[in-house]
PDB file of C-alpha atoms in Angstrom:
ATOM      1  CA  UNK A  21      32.906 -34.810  49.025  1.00  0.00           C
ATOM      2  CA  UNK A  22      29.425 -35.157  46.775  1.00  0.00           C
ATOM      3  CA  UNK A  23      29.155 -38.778  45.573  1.00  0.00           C
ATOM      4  CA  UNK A  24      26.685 -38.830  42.581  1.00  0.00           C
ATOM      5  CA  UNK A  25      24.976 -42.216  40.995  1.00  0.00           C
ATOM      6  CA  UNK A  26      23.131 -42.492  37.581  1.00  0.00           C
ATOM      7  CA  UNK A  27      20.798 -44.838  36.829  1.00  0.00           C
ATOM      8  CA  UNK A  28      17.688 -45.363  34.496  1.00  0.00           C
ATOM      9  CA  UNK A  29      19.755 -45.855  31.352  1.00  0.00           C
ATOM     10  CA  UNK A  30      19.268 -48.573  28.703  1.00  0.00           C
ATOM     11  CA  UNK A  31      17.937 -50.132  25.418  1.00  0.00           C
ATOM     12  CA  UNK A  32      15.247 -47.793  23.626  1.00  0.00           C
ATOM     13  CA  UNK A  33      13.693 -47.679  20.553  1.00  0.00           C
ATOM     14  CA  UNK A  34      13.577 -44.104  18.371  1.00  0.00           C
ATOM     15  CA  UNK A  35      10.418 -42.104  19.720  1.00  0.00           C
ATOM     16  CA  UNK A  36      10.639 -43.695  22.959  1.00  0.00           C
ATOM     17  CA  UNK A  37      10.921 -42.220  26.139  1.00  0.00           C
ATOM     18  CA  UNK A  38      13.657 -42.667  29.528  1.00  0.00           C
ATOM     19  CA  UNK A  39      14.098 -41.562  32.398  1.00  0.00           C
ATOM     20  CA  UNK A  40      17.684 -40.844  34.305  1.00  0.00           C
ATOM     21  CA  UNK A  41      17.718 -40.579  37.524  1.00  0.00           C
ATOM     22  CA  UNK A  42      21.259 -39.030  39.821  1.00  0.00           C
ATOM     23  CA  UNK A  43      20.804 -39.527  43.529  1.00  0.00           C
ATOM     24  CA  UNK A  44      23.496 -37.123  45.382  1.00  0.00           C
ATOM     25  CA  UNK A  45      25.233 -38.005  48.893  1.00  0.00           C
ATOM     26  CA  UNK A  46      25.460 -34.742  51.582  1.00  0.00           C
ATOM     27  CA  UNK A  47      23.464 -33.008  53.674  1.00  0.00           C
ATOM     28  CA  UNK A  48      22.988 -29.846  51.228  1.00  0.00           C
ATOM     29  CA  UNK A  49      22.016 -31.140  48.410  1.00  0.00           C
ATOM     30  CA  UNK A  50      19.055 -27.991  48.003  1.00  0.00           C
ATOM     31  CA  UNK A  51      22.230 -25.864  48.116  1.00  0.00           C
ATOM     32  CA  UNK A  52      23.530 -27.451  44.484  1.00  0.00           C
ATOM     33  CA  UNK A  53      23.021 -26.636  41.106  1.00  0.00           C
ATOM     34  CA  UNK A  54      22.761 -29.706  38.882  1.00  0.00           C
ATOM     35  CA  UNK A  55      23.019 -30.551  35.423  1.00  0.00           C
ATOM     36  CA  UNK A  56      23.076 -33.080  32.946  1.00  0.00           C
ATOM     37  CA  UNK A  57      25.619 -33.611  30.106  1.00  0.00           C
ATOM     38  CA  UNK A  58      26.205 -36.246  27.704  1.00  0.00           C
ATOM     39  CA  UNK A  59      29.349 -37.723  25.498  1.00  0.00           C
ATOM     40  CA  UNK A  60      30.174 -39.958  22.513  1.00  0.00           C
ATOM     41  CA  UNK A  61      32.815 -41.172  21.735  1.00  0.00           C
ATOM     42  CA  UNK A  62      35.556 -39.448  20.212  1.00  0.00           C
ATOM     43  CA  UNK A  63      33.574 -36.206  21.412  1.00  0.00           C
ATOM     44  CA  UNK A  64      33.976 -33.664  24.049  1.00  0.00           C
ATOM     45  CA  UNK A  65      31.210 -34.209  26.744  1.00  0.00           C
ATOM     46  CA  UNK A  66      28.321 -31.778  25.815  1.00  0.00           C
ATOM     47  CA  UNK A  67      25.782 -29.840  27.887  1.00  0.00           C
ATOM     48  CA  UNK A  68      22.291 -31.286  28.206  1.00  0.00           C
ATOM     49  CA  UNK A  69      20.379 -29.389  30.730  1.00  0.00           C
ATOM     50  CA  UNK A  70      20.809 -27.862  33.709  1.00  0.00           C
ATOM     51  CA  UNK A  71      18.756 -27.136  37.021  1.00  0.00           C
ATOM     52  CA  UNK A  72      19.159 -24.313  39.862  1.00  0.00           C
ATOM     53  CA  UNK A  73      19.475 -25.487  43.201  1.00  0.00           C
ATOM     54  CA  UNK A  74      15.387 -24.538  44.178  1.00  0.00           C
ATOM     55  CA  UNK A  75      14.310 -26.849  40.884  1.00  0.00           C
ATOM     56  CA  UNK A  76      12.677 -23.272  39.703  1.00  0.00           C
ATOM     57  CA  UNK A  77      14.709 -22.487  37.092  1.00  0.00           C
ATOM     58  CA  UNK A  78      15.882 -24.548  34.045  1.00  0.00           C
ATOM     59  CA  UNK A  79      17.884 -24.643  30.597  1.00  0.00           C
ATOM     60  CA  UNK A  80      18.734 -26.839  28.087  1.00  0.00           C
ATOM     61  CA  UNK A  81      20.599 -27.187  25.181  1.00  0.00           C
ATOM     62  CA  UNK A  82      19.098 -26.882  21.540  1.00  0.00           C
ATOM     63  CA  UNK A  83      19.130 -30.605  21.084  1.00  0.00           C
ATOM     64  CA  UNK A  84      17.238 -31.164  24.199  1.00  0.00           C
ATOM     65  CA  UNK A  85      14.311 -28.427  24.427  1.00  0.00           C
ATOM     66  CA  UNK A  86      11.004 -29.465  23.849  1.00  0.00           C
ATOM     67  CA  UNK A  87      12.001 -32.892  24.177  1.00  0.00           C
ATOM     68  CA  UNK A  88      13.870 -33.567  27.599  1.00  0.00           C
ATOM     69  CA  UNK A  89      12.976 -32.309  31.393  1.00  0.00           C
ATOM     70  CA  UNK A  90      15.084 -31.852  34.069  1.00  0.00           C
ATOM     71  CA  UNK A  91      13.398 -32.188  37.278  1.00  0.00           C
ATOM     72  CA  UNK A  92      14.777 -32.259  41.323  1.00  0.00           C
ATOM     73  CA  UNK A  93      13.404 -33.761  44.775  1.00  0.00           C
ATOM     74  CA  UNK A  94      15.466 -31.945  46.887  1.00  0.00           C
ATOM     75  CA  UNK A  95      13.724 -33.859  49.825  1.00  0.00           C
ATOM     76  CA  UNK A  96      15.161 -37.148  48.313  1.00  0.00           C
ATOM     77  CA  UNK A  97      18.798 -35.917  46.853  1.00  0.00           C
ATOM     78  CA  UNK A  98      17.722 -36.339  43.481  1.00  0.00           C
ATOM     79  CA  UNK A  99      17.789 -34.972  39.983  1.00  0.00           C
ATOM     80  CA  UNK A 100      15.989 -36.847  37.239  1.00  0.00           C
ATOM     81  CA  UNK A 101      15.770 -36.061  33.117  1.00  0.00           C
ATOM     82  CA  UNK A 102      12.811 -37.166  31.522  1.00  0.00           C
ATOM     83  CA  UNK A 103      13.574 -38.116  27.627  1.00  0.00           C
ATOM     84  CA  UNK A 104      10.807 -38.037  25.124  1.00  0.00           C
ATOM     85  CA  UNK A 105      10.687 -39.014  21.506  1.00  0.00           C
ATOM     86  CA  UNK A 106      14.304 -40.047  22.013  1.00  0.00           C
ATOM     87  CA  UNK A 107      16.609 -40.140  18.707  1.00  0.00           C
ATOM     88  CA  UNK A 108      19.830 -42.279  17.238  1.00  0.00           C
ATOM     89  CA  UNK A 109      21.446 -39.455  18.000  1.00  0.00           C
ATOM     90  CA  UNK A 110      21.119 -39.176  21.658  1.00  0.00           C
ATOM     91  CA  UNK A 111      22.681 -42.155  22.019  1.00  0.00           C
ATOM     92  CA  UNK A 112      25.430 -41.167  24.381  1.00  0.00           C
ATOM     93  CA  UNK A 113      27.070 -41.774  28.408  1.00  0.00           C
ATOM     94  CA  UNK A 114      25.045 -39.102  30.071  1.00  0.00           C
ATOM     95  CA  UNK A 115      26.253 -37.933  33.597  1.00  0.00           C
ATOM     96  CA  UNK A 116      25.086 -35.842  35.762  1.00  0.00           C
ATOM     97  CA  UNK A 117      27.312 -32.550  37.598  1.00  0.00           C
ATOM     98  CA  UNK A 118      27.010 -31.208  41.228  1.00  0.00           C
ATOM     99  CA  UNK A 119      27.875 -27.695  41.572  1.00  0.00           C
ATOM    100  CA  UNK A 120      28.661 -26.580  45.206  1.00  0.00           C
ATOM    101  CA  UNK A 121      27.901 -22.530  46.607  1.00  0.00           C
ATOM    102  CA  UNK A 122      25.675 -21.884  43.605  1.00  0.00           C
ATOM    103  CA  UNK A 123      23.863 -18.607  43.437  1.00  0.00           C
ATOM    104  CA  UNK A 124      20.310 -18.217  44.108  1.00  0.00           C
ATOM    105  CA  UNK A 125      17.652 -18.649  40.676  1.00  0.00           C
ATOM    106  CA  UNK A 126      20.755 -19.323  38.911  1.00  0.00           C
ATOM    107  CA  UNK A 127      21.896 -22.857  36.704  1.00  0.00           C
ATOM    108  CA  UNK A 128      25.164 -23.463  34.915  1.00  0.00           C
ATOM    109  CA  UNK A 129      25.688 -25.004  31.349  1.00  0.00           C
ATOM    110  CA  UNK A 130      29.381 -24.885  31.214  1.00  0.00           C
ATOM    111  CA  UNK A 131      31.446 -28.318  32.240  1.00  0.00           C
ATOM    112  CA  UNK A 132      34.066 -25.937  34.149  1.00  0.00           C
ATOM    113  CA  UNK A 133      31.692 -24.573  36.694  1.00  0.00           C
ATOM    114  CA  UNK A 134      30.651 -27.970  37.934  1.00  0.00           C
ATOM    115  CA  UNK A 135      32.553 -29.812  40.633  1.00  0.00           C
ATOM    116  CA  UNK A 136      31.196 -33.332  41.561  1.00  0.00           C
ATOM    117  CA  UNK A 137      30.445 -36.113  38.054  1.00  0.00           C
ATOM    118  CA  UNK A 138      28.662 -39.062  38.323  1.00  0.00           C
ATOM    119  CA  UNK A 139      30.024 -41.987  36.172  1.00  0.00           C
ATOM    120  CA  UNK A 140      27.548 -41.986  33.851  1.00  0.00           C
ATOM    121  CA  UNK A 141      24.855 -44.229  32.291  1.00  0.00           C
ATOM    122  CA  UNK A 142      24.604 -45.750  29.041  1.00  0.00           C
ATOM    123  CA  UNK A 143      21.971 -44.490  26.812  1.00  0.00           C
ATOM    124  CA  UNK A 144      21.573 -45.967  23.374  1.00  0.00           C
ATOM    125  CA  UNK A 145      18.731 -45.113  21.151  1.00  0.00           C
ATOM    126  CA  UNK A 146      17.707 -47.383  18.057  1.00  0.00           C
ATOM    127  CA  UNK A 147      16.430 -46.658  14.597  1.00  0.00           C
TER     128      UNK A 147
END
């Protein structure tokens, strides 16, 4: 079992900038992928970014490129996402995904392929 914690969520103004963090319980944590996905509500949860398990290889989604980095300390069990020049419409619950027996150089965007969630932290962005 992979416990995962958000935190670094809040209150930010447009053009500001956060930073999540996701600290991850077991003793393999270099062995996961991770990523980071967000939800409104009313709306199916939505990739963010995503990380491969040696922090050397990264995607994101449209929304988030050029904006938001996703970052790992595998010697502390944790992932972080940077947000710059936030928007209203990133307001969202993001949470962060563990995924177990990934391949080598390789990250995952889809919610299926993960297999530990975090409970998420509240991010609200305003005008």
């Amino acid at each position: 079992q992979v416990q995962l914690v958000e935190s670094g969520g809040g209150l930010v103004q447009a053009g500001g900038s956060l930073r999540l963090s996701c600290a991850a319980s077991g003793r393999t944590f270099s062995s996961y992928a991770m990523g980071w996905f967000r939800q409104t509500p009313g709306k199916e949860r939505e990739f963010v970014a995503a990380i491969d398990r040696s922090g050397g290889n990264t995607h994101y989604a449209d929304s988030a490129k050029g904006r938001f980095t996703v970052s790992r300390d595998n010697a502390k069990n944790t992932i972080f996402l940077q947000m710059n020049s936030v928007k209203p419409e990133d307001t969202a619950v993001y949470y962060c995904a563990a995924r177990i027996g990934s391949h080598y150089q390789t990250y995952y965007t889809a919610i299926g392929e993960y297999d530990y969630w975090g409970q998420g932290t509240q991010v609200t962005v305003s005008s």
